[in-house]
PDB file of C-alpha atoms in Angstrom:
ATOM      1  CA  PHE A   1     -45.679 -40.228  11.622  1.00  0.00           C
ATOM      2  CA  LEU A   2     -46.033 -37.095  13.715  1.00  0.00           C
ATOM      3  CA  TRP A   3     -43.073 -36.977  16.066  1.00  0.00           C
ATOM      4  CA  LEU A   4     -43.136 -35.220  19.399  1.00  0.00           C
ATOM      5  CA  SER A   5     -39.990 -33.870  20.994  1.00  0.00           C
ATOM      6  CA  PRO A   6     -39.240 -31.258  23.640  1.00  0.00           C
ATOM      7  CA  SER A   7     -37.846 -29.046  20.895  1.00  0.00           C
ATOM      8  CA  LEU A   8     -39.711 -26.755  18.532  1.00  0.00           C
ATOM      9  CA  SER A   9     -36.951 -26.890  15.955  1.00  0.00           C
ATOM     10  CA  HIS A  10     -39.661 -28.133  13.600  1.00  0.00           C
ATOM     11  CA  TYR A  11     -43.180 -27.084  14.514  1.00  0.00           C
ATOM     12  CA  THR A  12     -44.712 -29.912  12.516  1.00  0.00           C
ATOM     13  CA  ASN A  13     -43.070 -32.154  15.093  1.00  0.00           C
ATOM     14  CA  CYS A  14     -45.304 -30.737  17.821  1.00  0.00           C
ATOM     15  CA  PHE A  15     -48.953 -31.340  18.401  1.00  0.00           C
ATOM     16  CA  VAL A  16     -51.082 -28.259  17.970  1.00  0.00           C
ATOM     17  CA  LEU A  17     -54.584 -28.371  19.358  1.00  0.00           C
ATOM     18  CA  PHE A  18     -56.848 -25.827  17.689  1.00  0.00           C
ATOM     19  CA  ASP A  19     -59.754 -24.098  19.385  1.00  0.00           C
ATOM     20  CA  GLY A  20     -62.354 -21.528  18.458  1.00  0.00           C
ATOM     21  CA  GLY A  21     -60.584 -18.711  20.219  1.00  0.00           C
ATOM     22  CA  PHE A  22     -58.587 -17.620  23.234  1.00  0.00           C
ATOM     23  CA  GLY A  23     -58.344 -14.502  25.251  1.00  0.00           C
ATOM     24  CA  GLY A  24     -55.204 -12.467  25.765  1.00  0.00           C
ATOM     25  CA  GLY A  25     -52.116 -13.457  27.645  1.00  0.00           C
ATOM     26  CA  ASP A  26     -50.773 -16.072  25.280  1.00  0.00           C
ATOM     27  CA  ALA A  27     -47.239 -16.580  24.005  1.00  0.00           C
ATOM     28  CA  ALA A  28     -47.623 -14.605  20.790  1.00  0.00           C
ATOM     29  CA  ALA A  29     -45.353 -11.813  22.000  1.00  0.00           C
ATOM     30  CA  VAL A  30     -42.613 -14.347  22.597  1.00  0.00           C
ATOM     31  CA  VAL A  31     -42.912 -15.527  19.012  1.00  0.00           C
ATOM     32  CA  VAL A  32     -42.545 -12.060  17.539  1.00  0.00           C
ATOM     33  CA  SER A  33     -39.534 -11.200  19.665  1.00  0.00           C
ATOM     34  CA  SER A  34     -37.845 -14.526  19.037  1.00  0.00           C
ATOM     35  CA  SER A  35     -38.391 -14.307  15.297  1.00  0.00           C
ATOM     36  CA  MET A  36     -36.769 -10.896  15.159  1.00  0.00           C
ATOM     37  CA  ALA A  37     -33.947 -11.118  17.669  1.00  0.00           C
ATOM     38  CA  ALA A  38     -32.873 -14.595  18.721  1.00  0.00           C
ATOM     39  CA  PRO A  39     -29.535 -14.611  20.597  1.00  0.00           C
ATOM     40  CA  GLN A  40     -26.456 -15.522  18.609  1.00  0.00           C
ATOM     41  CA  GLY A  41     -25.997 -19.275  18.415  1.00  0.00           C
ATOM     42  CA  GLN A  42     -29.695 -20.059  18.872  1.00  0.00           C
ATOM     43  CA  THR A  43     -32.411 -20.479  16.278  1.00  0.00           C
ATOM     44  CA  PRO A  44     -35.645 -18.503  16.743  1.00  0.00           C
ATOM     45  CA  ALA A  45     -37.430 -21.820  17.373  1.00  0.00           C
ATOM     46  CA  THR A  46     -35.063 -22.811  20.193  1.00  0.00           C
ATOM     47  CA  TRP A  47     -35.221 -19.325  21.690  1.00  0.00           C
ATOM     48  CA  PHE A  48     -39.015 -19.305  21.567  1.00  0.00           C
ATOM     49  CA  HIS A  49     -39.261 -22.742  23.141  1.00  0.00           C
ATOM     50  CA  GLY A  50     -36.972 -21.796  26.028  1.00  0.00           C
ATOM     51  CA  LEU A  51     -38.908 -18.627  26.842  1.00  0.00           C
ATOM     52  CA  ALA A  52     -42.284 -20.298  26.434  1.00  0.00           C
ATOM     53  CA  LEU A  53     -41.366 -23.140  28.783  1.00  0.00           C
ATOM     54  CA  TYR A  54     -40.009 -20.672  31.342  1.00  0.00           C
ATOM     55  CA  TRP A  55     -43.109 -18.488  31.262  1.00  0.00           C
ATOM     56  CA  TYR A  56     -45.913 -20.939  30.483  1.00  0.00           C
ATOM     57  CA  GLY A  57     -44.759 -24.532  31.095  1.00  0.00           C
ATOM     58  CA  ASP A  58     -45.121 -27.650  28.936  1.00  0.00           C
ATOM     59  CA  ILE A  59     -48.625 -26.724  27.747  1.00  0.00           C
ATOM     60  CA  PHE A  60     -49.479 -23.209  26.651  1.00  0.00           C
ATOM     61  CA  LYS A  61     -51.753 -21.345  24.283  1.00  0.00           C
ATOM     62  CA  SER A  62     -50.409 -19.328  21.393  1.00  0.00           C
ATOM     63  CA  HIS A  63     -51.153 -17.804  17.995  1.00  0.00           C
ATOM     64  CA  ILE A  64     -47.795 -18.905  16.631  1.00  0.00           C
ATOM     65  CA  LEU A  65     -49.351 -20.510  13.548  1.00  0.00           C
ATOM     66  CA  GLY A  66     -51.663 -17.623  12.797  1.00  0.00           C
ATOM     67  CA  CYS A  67     -54.662 -19.046  14.644  1.00  0.00           C
ATOM     68  CA  PRO A  68     -55.587 -19.887  18.265  1.00  0.00           C
ATOM     69  CA  CYS A  69     -53.937 -23.127  19.317  1.00  0.00           C
ATOM     70  CA  VAL A  70     -52.488 -25.026  22.248  1.00  0.00           C
ATOM     71  CA  MET A  71     -48.834 -26.069  22.093  1.00  0.00           C
ATOM     72  CA  ILE A  72     -47.640 -29.145  23.974  1.00  0.00           C
ATOM     73  CA  SER A  73     -44.103 -30.503  24.290  1.00  0.00           C
ATOM     74  CA  SER A  74     -44.045 -32.928  27.234  1.00  0.00           C
ATOM     75  CA  PRO A  75     -43.964 -36.731  26.752  1.00  0.00           C
ATOM     76  CA  ASP A  76     -46.965 -37.202  29.074  1.00  0.00           C
ATOM     77  CA  ALA A  77     -49.103 -34.753  27.125  1.00  0.00           C
ATOM     78  CA  ALA A  78     -47.967 -36.346  23.871  1.00  0.00           C
ATOM     79  CA  LYS A  79     -49.054 -39.774  25.122  1.00  0.00           C
ATOM     80  CA  ILE A  80     -52.517 -38.424  25.878  1.00  0.00           C
ATOM     81  CA  VAL A  81     -52.868 -37.099  22.320  1.00  0.00           C
ATOM     82  CA  LEU A  82     -51.280 -40.090  20.581  1.00  0.00           C
ATOM     83  CA  VAL A  83     -52.539 -42.996  22.694  1.00  0.00           C
ATOM     84  CA  THR A  84     -54.850 -42.451  25.662  1.00  0.00           C
ATOM     85  CA  LYS A  85     -57.270 -39.986  24.061  1.00  0.00           C
ATOM     86  CA  ALA A  86     -56.293 -40.389  20.417  1.00  0.00           C
ATOM     87  CA  HIS A  87     -59.941 -40.795  19.365  1.00  0.00           C
ATOM     88  CA  LEU A  88     -60.636 -37.204  20.431  1.00  0.00           C
ATOM     89  CA  PHE A  89     -58.096 -35.665  18.061  1.00  0.00           C
ATOM     90  CA  LYS A  90     -57.949 -35.302  14.311  1.00  0.00           C
ATOM     91  CA  PRO A  91     -54.680 -34.591  12.451  1.00  0.00           C
ATOM     92  CA  THR A  92     -54.831 -31.337  10.528  1.00  0.00           C
ATOM     93  CA  TYR A  93     -52.680 -28.492   9.265  1.00  0.00           C
ATOM     94  CA  PRO A  94     -52.905 -24.731   9.841  1.00  0.00           C
ATOM     95  CA  PRO A  95     -54.027 -22.698   6.786  1.00  0.00           C
ATOM     96  CA  SER A  96     -50.507 -21.316   6.286  1.00  0.00           C
ATOM     97  CA  LYS A  97     -49.102 -24.839   5.860  1.00  0.00           C
ATOM     98  CA  GLU A  98     -51.820 -25.713   3.379  1.00  0.00           C
ATOM     99  CA  LYS A  99     -50.934 -22.650   1.311  1.00  0.00           C
ATOM    100  CA  MET A 100     -47.281 -23.655   1.176  1.00  0.00           C
ATOM    101  CA  ILE A 101     -47.730 -27.323   0.331  1.00  0.00           C
ATOM    102  CA  GLY A 102     -50.763 -26.781  -1.889  1.00  0.00           C
ATOM    103  CA  PRO A 103     -54.513 -27.206  -1.229  1.00  0.00           C
ATOM    104  CA  GLU A 104     -54.817 -30.166  -3.623  1.00  0.00           C
ATOM    105  CA  ALA A 105     -52.253 -32.289  -1.740  1.00  0.00           C
ATOM    106  CA  ILE A 106     -53.405 -35.635  -0.368  1.00  0.00           C
ATOM    107  CA  PHE A 107     -52.938 -34.508   3.267  1.00  0.00           C
ATOM    108  CA  PHE A 108     -55.856 -32.090   3.092  1.00  0.00           C
ATOM    109  CA  HIS A 109     -58.506 -34.388   1.614  1.00  0.00           C
ATOM    110  CA  GLN A 110     -60.666 -37.394   2.412  1.00  0.00           C
ATOM    111  CA  GLY A 111     -63.051 -39.538   0.393  1.00  0.00           C
ATOM    112  CA  PRO A 112     -62.637 -40.786  -3.208  1.00  0.00           C
ATOM    113  CA  TYR A 113     -60.010 -38.191  -4.167  1.00  0.00           C
ATOM    114  CA  HIS A 114     -57.864 -39.149  -1.173  1.00  0.00           C
ATOM    115  CA  SER A 115     -58.273 -42.877  -1.894  1.00  0.00           C
ATOM    116  CA  ARG A 116     -57.271 -42.440  -5.522  1.00  0.00           C
ATOM    117  CA  LEU A 117     -54.174 -40.437  -4.648  1.00  0.00           C
ATOM    118  CA  LYS A 118     -53.216 -42.842  -1.866  1.00  0.00           C
ATOM    119  CA  LYS A 119     -53.128 -45.749  -4.328  1.00  0.00           C
ATOM    120  CA  LEU A 120     -51.010 -43.743  -6.762  1.00  0.00           C
ATOM    121  CA  VAL A 121     -48.543 -42.581  -4.107  1.00  0.00           C
ATOM    122  CA  GLN A 122     -48.185 -46.100  -2.707  1.00  0.00           C
ATOM    123  CA  ALA A 123     -47.575 -47.444  -6.211  1.00  0.00           C
ATOM    124  CA  SER A 124     -44.573 -45.144  -6.614  1.00  0.00           C
ATOM    125  CA  PHE A 125     -42.934 -46.658  -3.504  1.00  0.00           C
ATOM    126  CA  LEU A 126     -43.509 -50.361  -4.213  1.00  0.00           C
ATOM    127  CA  PRO A 127     -40.388 -52.582  -4.477  1.00  0.00           C
ATOM    128  CA  SER A 128     -40.992 -52.892  -8.213  1.00  0.00           C
ATOM    129  CA  ALA A 129     -40.897 -49.099  -8.515  1.00  0.00           C
ATOM    130  CA  ILE A 130     -37.781 -48.457  -6.412  1.00  0.00           C
ATOM    131  CA  ARG A 131     -35.777 -51.528  -7.457  1.00  0.00           C
ATOM    132  CA  GLY A 132     -33.941 -49.610 -10.153  1.00  0.00           C
ATOM    133  CA  SER A 133     -33.072 -46.709  -7.842  1.00  0.00           C
ATOM    134  CA  VAL A 134     -30.765 -48.599  -5.459  1.00  0.00           C
ATOM    135  CA  SER A 135     -27.537 -47.860  -7.333  1.00  0.00           C
ATOM    136  CA  GLU A 136     -28.458 -44.204  -7.698  1.00  0.00           C
ATOM    137  CA  ILE A 137     -29.217 -43.910  -3.982  1.00  0.00           C
ATOM    138  CA  GLU A 138     -25.853 -45.544  -3.267  1.00  0.00           C
ATOM    139  CA  GLN A 139     -24.166 -42.830  -5.318  1.00  0.00           C
ATOM    140  CA  ILE A 140     -25.910 -40.168  -3.249  1.00  0.00           C
ATOM    141  CA  VAL A 141     -24.473 -41.693  -0.069  1.00  0.00           C
ATOM    142  CA  LEU A 142     -20.990 -41.937  -1.584  1.00  0.00           C
ATOM    143  CA  LYS A 143     -21.226 -38.270  -2.542  1.00  0.00           C
ATOM    144  CA  PHE A 144     -21.817 -37.280   1.097  1.00  0.00           C
ATOM    145  CA  LEU A 145     -19.259 -39.569   2.770  1.00  0.00           C
ATOM    146  CA  PRO A 146     -16.118 -37.426   2.182  1.00  0.00           C
ATOM    147  CA  ALA A 147     -17.763 -34.440   3.902  1.00  0.00           C
ATOM    148  CA  TRP A 148     -18.726 -36.592   6.900  1.00  0.00           C
ATOM    149  CA  GLU A 149     -15.261 -38.014   7.549  1.00  0.00           C
ATOM    150  CA  ASN A 150     -13.276 -36.865  10.622  1.00  0.00           C
ATOM    151  CA  THR A 151     -15.662 -34.087  11.586  1.00  0.00           C
ATOM    152  CA  THR A 152     -18.520 -33.354  13.976  1.00  0.00           C
ATOM    153  CA  LEU A 153     -21.926 -33.370  12.298  1.00  0.00           C
ATOM    154  CA  ASN A 154     -25.463 -32.271  12.990  1.00  0.00           C
ATOM    155  CA  THR A 155     -26.924 -35.684  12.225  1.00  0.00           C
ATOM    156  CA  LEU A 156     -30.493 -34.556  11.595  1.00  0.00           C
ATOM    157  CA  GLN A 157     -29.431 -31.832   9.154  1.00  0.00           C
ATOM    158  CA  GLU A 158     -27.141 -34.200   7.246  1.00  0.00           C
ATOM    159  CA  MET A 159     -29.877 -36.827   7.073  1.00  0.00           C
ATOM    160  CA  LYS A 160     -32.225 -34.157   5.732  1.00  0.00           C
ATOM    161  CA  ARG A 161     -29.754 -33.355   2.950  1.00  0.00           C
ATOM    162  CA  TYR A 162     -29.408 -37.024   2.079  1.00  0.00           C
ATOM    163  CA  ALA A 163     -33.138 -37.784   2.311  1.00  0.00           C
ATOM    164  CA  PHE A 164     -33.960 -34.731   0.187  1.00  0.00           C
ATOM    165  CA  ASP A 165     -31.844 -35.987  -2.716  1.00  0.00           C
ATOM    166  CA  VAL A 166     -33.473 -39.418  -2.420  1.00  0.00           C
ATOM    167  CA  ALA A 167     -36.915 -37.800  -2.288  1.00  0.00           C
ATOM    168  CA  MET A 168     -36.167 -35.990  -5.549  1.00  0.00           C
ATOM    169  CA  ILE A 169     -35.523 -39.352  -7.219  1.00  0.00           C
ATOM    170  CA  SER A 170     -38.749 -40.722  -5.726  1.00  0.00           C
ATOM    171  CA  ALA A 171     -40.669 -37.719  -7.029  1.00  0.00           C
ATOM    172  CA  PHE A 172     -39.153 -37.275 -10.491  1.00  0.00           C
ATOM    173  CA  GLY A 173     -37.444 -40.565 -11.324  1.00  0.00           C
ATOM    174  CA  HIS A 174     -34.062 -41.012 -12.960  1.00  0.00           C
ATOM    175  CA  LYS A 175     -34.704 -38.590 -15.785  1.00  0.00           C
ATOM    176  CA  GLN A 176     -32.810 -35.400 -14.962  1.00  0.00           C
ATOM    177  CA  ASP A 177     -34.787 -32.651 -16.668  1.00  0.00           C
ATOM    178  CA  LYS A 178     -33.278 -29.205 -17.021  1.00  0.00           C
ATOM    179  CA  GLU A 179     -35.891 -27.997 -14.513  1.00  0.00           C
ATOM    180  CA  ILE A 180     -34.792 -30.294 -11.653  1.00  0.00           C
ATOM    181  CA  ASN A 181     -31.999 -28.096 -10.236  1.00  0.00           C
ATOM    182  CA  GLY A 182     -34.323 -25.102 -10.248  1.00  0.00           C
ATOM    183  CA  ILE A 183     -36.984 -27.135  -8.458  1.00  0.00           C
ATOM    184  CA  LYS A 184     -34.455 -28.126  -5.777  1.00  0.00           C
ATOM    185  CA  GLN A 185     -33.456 -24.520  -5.105  1.00  0.00           C
ATOM    186  CA  LEU A 186     -37.040 -23.251  -5.004  1.00  0.00           C
ATOM    187  CA  TYR A 187     -38.148 -26.046  -2.689  1.00  0.00           C
ATOM    188  CA  GLN A 188     -35.288 -25.353  -0.286  1.00  0.00           C
ATOM    189  CA  CYS A 189     -36.314 -21.681  -0.216  1.00  0.00           C
ATOM    190  CA  LEU A 190     -39.904 -22.745   0.445  1.00  0.00           C
ATOM    191  CA  GLU A 191     -38.852 -25.001   3.310  1.00  0.00           C
ATOM    192  CA  LYS A 192     -36.951 -22.202   5.063  1.00  0.00           C
ATOM    193  CA  GLY A 193     -40.205 -20.323   5.533  1.00  0.00           C
ATOM    194  CA  TYR A 194     -42.379 -23.316   6.335  1.00  0.00           C
ATOM    195  CA  ASN A 195     -42.095 -22.915  10.106  1.00  0.00           C
ATOM    196  CA  SER A 196     -42.091 -19.129  10.158  1.00  0.00           C
ATOM    197  CA  MET A 197     -44.814 -16.842  11.412  1.00  0.00           C
ATOM    198  CA  PRO A 198     -47.470 -16.525   8.659  1.00  0.00           C
ATOM    199  CA  LEU A 199     -46.878 -12.810   8.127  1.00  0.00           C
ATOM    200  CA  ASP A 200     -47.119 -12.106   4.406  1.00  0.00           C
ATOM    201  CA  LEU A 201     -45.090  -8.889   4.558  1.00  0.00           C
ATOM    202  CA  PRO A 202     -42.163  -8.000   2.269  1.00  0.00           C
ATOM    203  CA  GLY A 203     -38.911  -9.479   3.519  1.00  0.00           C
ATOM    204  CA  THR A 204     -40.416 -11.969   5.973  1.00  0.00           C
ATOM    205  CA  PRO A 205     -39.509 -15.680   5.650  1.00  0.00           C
ATOM    206  CA  PHE A 206     -43.172 -16.468   4.980  1.00  0.00           C
ATOM    207  CA  ASN A 207     -43.358 -13.924   2.160  1.00  0.00           C
ATOM    208  CA  LYS A 208     -40.170 -15.267   0.578  1.00  0.00           C
ATOM    209  CA  ALA A 209     -41.473 -18.813   0.887  1.00  0.00           C
ATOM    210  CA  MET A 210     -44.774 -17.950  -0.798  1.00  0.00           C
ATOM    211  CA  LYS A 211     -42.921 -16.278  -3.675  1.00  0.00           C
ATOM    212  CA  ALA A 212     -40.810 -19.421  -4.040  1.00  0.00           C
ATOM    213  CA  ARG A 213     -43.997 -21.515  -3.945  1.00  0.00           C
ATOM    214  CA  LYS A 214     -45.470 -19.527  -6.825  1.00  0.00           C
ATOM    215  CA  LEU A 215     -42.310 -19.959  -8.912  1.00  0.00           C
ATOM    216  CA  LEU A 216     -42.158 -23.636  -7.952  1.00  0.00           C
ATOM    217  CA  ASN A 217     -45.693 -24.145  -9.216  1.00  0.00           C
ATOM    218  CA  GLU A 218     -44.831 -22.483 -12.535  1.00  0.00           C
ATOM    219  CA  THR A 219     -41.686 -24.600 -12.908  1.00  0.00           C
ATOM    220  CA  LEU A 220     -43.540 -27.825 -12.137  1.00  0.00           C
ATOM    221  CA  ARG A 221     -46.244 -26.960 -14.646  1.00  0.00           C
ATOM    222  CA  ARG A 222     -43.607 -26.562 -17.362  1.00  0.00           C
ATOM    223  CA  LEU A 223     -42.082 -29.914 -16.417  1.00  0.00           C
ATOM    224  CA  ILE A 224     -45.497 -31.592 -16.390  1.00  0.00           C
ATOM    225  CA  LYS A 225     -46.254 -30.178 -19.827  1.00  0.00           C
ATOM    226  CA  GLU A 226     -42.934 -31.448 -21.210  1.00  0.00           C
ATOM    227  CA  ARG A 227     -43.470 -34.940 -19.840  1.00  0.00           C
ATOM    228  CA  ARG A 228     -47.047 -35.093 -21.084  1.00  0.00           C
ATOM    229  CA  GLU A 229     -45.828 -34.230 -24.565  1.00  0.00           C
ATOM    230  CA  ASN A 230     -43.068 -36.854 -24.461  1.00  0.00           C
ATOM    231  CA  GLU A 231     -45.666 -39.552 -23.710  1.00  0.00           C
ATOM    232  CA  LYS A 232     -43.193 -41.736 -21.828  1.00  0.00           C
ATOM    233  CA  GLN A 233     -45.415 -42.231 -18.777  1.00  0.00           C
ATOM    234  CA  GLY A 234     -43.979 -39.140 -17.152  1.00  0.00           C
ATOM    235  CA  GLY A 235     -40.333 -40.214 -16.937  1.00  0.00           C
ATOM    236  CA  GLY A 236     -40.614 -42.253 -13.731  1.00  0.00           C
ATOM    237  CA  GLY A 237     -41.046 -41.432 -10.056  1.00  0.00           C
ATOM    238  CA  LEU A 238     -44.266 -40.205  -8.488  1.00  0.00           C
ATOM    239  CA  LEU A 239     -44.675 -37.684 -11.298  1.00  0.00           C
ATOM    240  CA  GLY A 240     -44.605 -40.528 -13.816  1.00  0.00           C
ATOM    241  CA  VAL A 241     -47.192 -42.483 -11.826  1.00  0.00           C
ATOM    242  CA  LEU A 242     -49.531 -39.487 -11.584  1.00  0.00           C
ATOM    243  CA  LEU A 243     -49.210 -38.742 -15.295  1.00  0.00           C
ATOM    244  CA  GLY A 244     -49.621 -42.413 -16.211  1.00  0.00           C
ATOM    245  CA  ASP A 245     -52.733 -42.984 -14.070  1.00  0.00           C
ATOM    246  CA  LYS A 246     -55.102 -45.258 -15.983  1.00  0.00           C
ATOM    247  CA  ASN A 247     -58.007 -43.004 -14.933  1.00  0.00           C
ATOM    248  CA  GLN A 248     -56.412 -39.971 -16.587  1.00  0.00           C
ATOM    249  CA  LYS A 249     -58.461 -40.332 -19.773  1.00  0.00           C
ATOM    250  CA  VAL A 250     -61.724 -40.342 -17.809  1.00  0.00           C
ATOM    251  CA  ASP A 251     -60.892 -38.087 -14.868  1.00  0.00           C
ATOM    252  CA  GLN A 252     -57.575 -36.401 -15.578  1.00  0.00           C
ATOM    253  CA  LEU A 253     -55.630 -34.933 -12.692  1.00  0.00           C
ATOM    254  CA  SER A 254     -55.015 -31.242 -13.290  1.00  0.00           C
ATOM    255  CA  ASP A 255     -51.522 -29.790 -13.394  1.00  0.00           C
ATOM    256  CA  SER A 256     -52.123 -28.055 -10.059  1.00  0.00           C
ATOM    257  CA  GLN A 257     -53.264 -31.318  -8.439  1.00  0.00           C
ATOM    258  CA  ILE A 258     -50.148 -33.104  -9.671  1.00  0.00           C
ATOM    259  CA  ALA A 259     -47.855 -30.243  -8.616  1.00  0.00           C
ATOM    260  CA  ASP A 260     -49.356 -30.001  -5.114  1.00  0.00           C
ATOM    261  CA  ASN A 261     -49.000 -33.729  -4.519  1.00  0.00           C
ATOM    262  CA  VAL A 262     -45.430 -33.883  -5.808  1.00  0.00           C
ATOM    263  CA  ILE A 263     -44.453 -31.052  -3.441  1.00  0.00           C
ATOM    264  CA  GLY A 264     -46.346 -32.689  -0.586  1.00  0.00           C
ATOM    265  CA  VAL A 265     -44.663 -36.054  -1.039  1.00  0.00           C
ATOM    266  CA  ILE A 266     -41.200 -34.459  -1.220  1.00  0.00           C
ATOM    267  CA  PHE A 267     -41.937 -32.679   2.051  1.00  0.00           C
ATOM    268  CA  ALA A 268     -43.282 -35.765   3.815  1.00  0.00           C
ATOM    269  CA  ALA A 269     -40.717 -38.191   2.413  1.00  0.00           C
ATOM    270  CA  HIS A 270     -37.528 -36.338   3.223  1.00  0.00           C
ATOM    271  CA  ASP A 271     -38.530 -34.812   6.553  1.00  0.00           C
ATOM    272  CA  THR A 272     -39.869 -37.911   8.292  1.00  0.00           C
ATOM    273  CA  THR A 273     -37.203 -40.140   6.745  1.00  0.00           C
ATOM    274  CA  ALA A 274     -34.477 -37.887   8.128  1.00  0.00           C
ATOM    275  CA  SER A 275     -35.982 -38.133  11.621  1.00  0.00           C
ATOM    276  CA  VAL A 276     -36.163 -41.932  11.458  1.00  0.00           C
ATOM    277  CA  LEU A 277     -32.582 -42.201  10.188  1.00  0.00           C
ATOM    278  CA  THR A 278     -31.354 -39.942  12.984  1.00  0.00           C
ATOM    279  CA  TRP A 279     -32.966 -42.107  15.656  1.00  0.00           C
ATOM    280  CA  LEU A 280     -31.710 -45.252  13.934  1.00  0.00           C
ATOM    281  CA  LEU A 281     -28.135 -43.967  14.104  1.00  0.00           C
ATOM    282  CA  LYS A 282     -28.592 -43.004  17.752  1.00  0.00           C
ATOM    283  CA  TYR A 283     -29.819 -46.466  18.726  1.00  0.00           C
ATOM    284  CA  LEU A 284     -26.987 -48.126  16.814  1.00  0.00           C
ATOM    285  CA  HIS A 285     -24.516 -45.883  18.629  1.00  0.00           C
ATOM    286  CA  ASP A 286     -26.082 -46.722  21.996  1.00  0.00           C
ATOM    287  CA  ASN A 287     -26.060 -50.498  21.344  1.00  0.00           C
ATOM    288  CA  GLU A 288     -22.476 -51.464  20.594  1.00  0.00           C
ATOM    289  CA  ASN A 289     -23.136 -55.178  20.032  1.00  0.00           C
ATOM    290  CA  LEU A 290     -25.869 -54.454  17.522  1.00  0.00           C
ATOM    291  CA  LEU A 291     -23.678 -51.898  15.750  1.00  0.00           C
ATOM    292  CA  GLU A 292     -20.858 -54.440  15.413  1.00  0.00           C
ATOM    293  CA  ALA A 293     -23.247 -57.075  14.028  1.00  0.00           C
ATOM    294  CA  VAL A 294     -24.737 -54.678  11.461  1.00  0.00           C
ATOM    295  CA  THR A 295     -21.232 -53.537  10.478  1.00  0.00           C
ATOM    296  CA  ARG A 296     -20.116 -57.143   9.879  1.00  0.00           C
ATOM    297  CA  GLU A 297     -23.182 -57.770   7.749  1.00  0.00           C
ATOM    298  CA  GLN A 298     -22.559 -54.664   5.637  1.00  0.00           C
ATOM    299  CA  GLU A 299     -18.863 -55.465   5.230  1.00  0.00           C
ATOM    300  CA  GLY A 300     -19.830 -58.913   3.926  1.00  0.00           C
ATOM    301  CA  VAL A 301     -22.111 -57.371   1.300  1.00  0.00           C
ATOM    302  CA  ARG A 302     -19.388 -54.880   0.398  1.00  0.00           C
ATOM    303  CA  ARG A 303     -16.860 -57.682  -0.214  1.00  0.00           C
ATOM    304  CA  GLU A 304     -19.292 -59.418  -2.572  1.00  0.00           C
ATOM    305  CA  ILE A 305     -19.802 -56.198  -4.532  1.00  0.00           C
ATOM    306  CA  ILE A 306     -16.055 -55.567  -4.825  1.00  0.00           C
ATOM    307  CA  GLU A 307     -15.371 -59.148  -5.937  1.00  0.00           C
ATOM    308  CA  ALA A 308     -18.082 -58.926  -8.591  1.00  0.00           C
ATOM    309  CA  ASN A 309     -16.881 -55.460  -9.662  1.00  0.00           C
ATOM    310  CA  ARG A 310     -20.387 -54.006  -9.660  1.00  0.00           C
ATOM    311  CA  ARG A 311     -22.576 -51.499  -7.873  1.00  0.00           C
ATOM    312  CA  LEU A 312     -25.117 -52.121  -5.116  1.00  0.00           C
ATOM    313  CA  MET A 313     -28.320 -53.766  -6.362  1.00  0.00           C
ATOM    314  CA  TRP A 314     -31.767 -54.517  -4.989  1.00  0.00           C
ATOM    315  CA  ASP A 315     -30.926 -58.224  -4.603  1.00  0.00           C
ATOM    316  CA  ASP A 316     -28.157 -57.317  -2.154  1.00  0.00           C
ATOM    317  CA  THR A 317     -30.805 -56.320   0.378  1.00  0.00           C
ATOM    318  CA  ARG A 318     -31.699 -60.019   0.651  1.00  0.00           C
ATOM    319  CA  HIS A 319     -28.312 -60.468   2.306  1.00  0.00           C
ATOM    320  CA  MET A 320     -29.074 -57.839   4.952  1.00  0.00           C
ATOM    321  CA  PRO A 321     -31.570 -59.564   7.290  1.00  0.00           C
ATOM    322  CA  LEU A 322     -30.236 -57.841  10.404  1.00  0.00           C
ATOM    323  CA  THR A 323     -29.992 -54.421   8.767  1.00  0.00           C
ATOM    324  CA  THR A 324     -33.491 -54.521   7.298  1.00  0.00           C
ATOM    325  CA  ARG A 325     -35.035 -55.938  10.469  1.00  0.00           C
TER     326      ARG A 325
END
């Protein structure tokens, strides 16, 4: 689910090819200057990308992630990495990303531990697990609609807001613990520094993000302890699945392992989902006939819900063959 685009607005959406080392003359100076003084109206990422393309082209070497790497942003180069020569590349993360998400997250492991976590994560997203969340997700959408009416939106950012709230349900279930709002705020602070230069100096975005990560870990540990003590299979969501793992009595997941994987799934779930939703909306906009057909289908479902005086349910998705296709 890595997505390439000619924009570095999210560096995880670019392919980074790591090497043992490079000489001088890379784009590191551009990164420092762009991080400190991007022109008004442009993000540091956009500013960096523009300068880097002007000076170095579509493929250039840099230390932007704190280690020697090659940055690519052209569709042709992306095709080589993703398709033509895919067997030569291995997905990985820079050390700074691993620190932020957590070293025990599923992304950074292989073997039995990875297989065990993969089964648990998949179990939390099965139809049987998300069936009861449909009405709650509908309420999230209804909450956003008034702010979207009669105004110009940044679609990706709005989809990120929506997908983040859905990801919180996927991670923690319906039970709204007193810690949840604090977790939301700390995670959002963490995310702001995720794509920053890994300079752990006071006042830098990376430093602020790492402080938020430490507090987030402490908050999650308290929540995990509370749910363990309640003995209600963790209260639902991925957290409930991890706490209710049948192997827990033999090989119990530690609090840090659970916390790292909850944070990792929130990151992966809301970020990639927002990208997919943005492209989905674009293609609907560009295909008027398809948009009209999907709209008619949704209006039909809406009439049934109004007539029955109820909220949206899982069974309603059976009446959305075009939408779900």
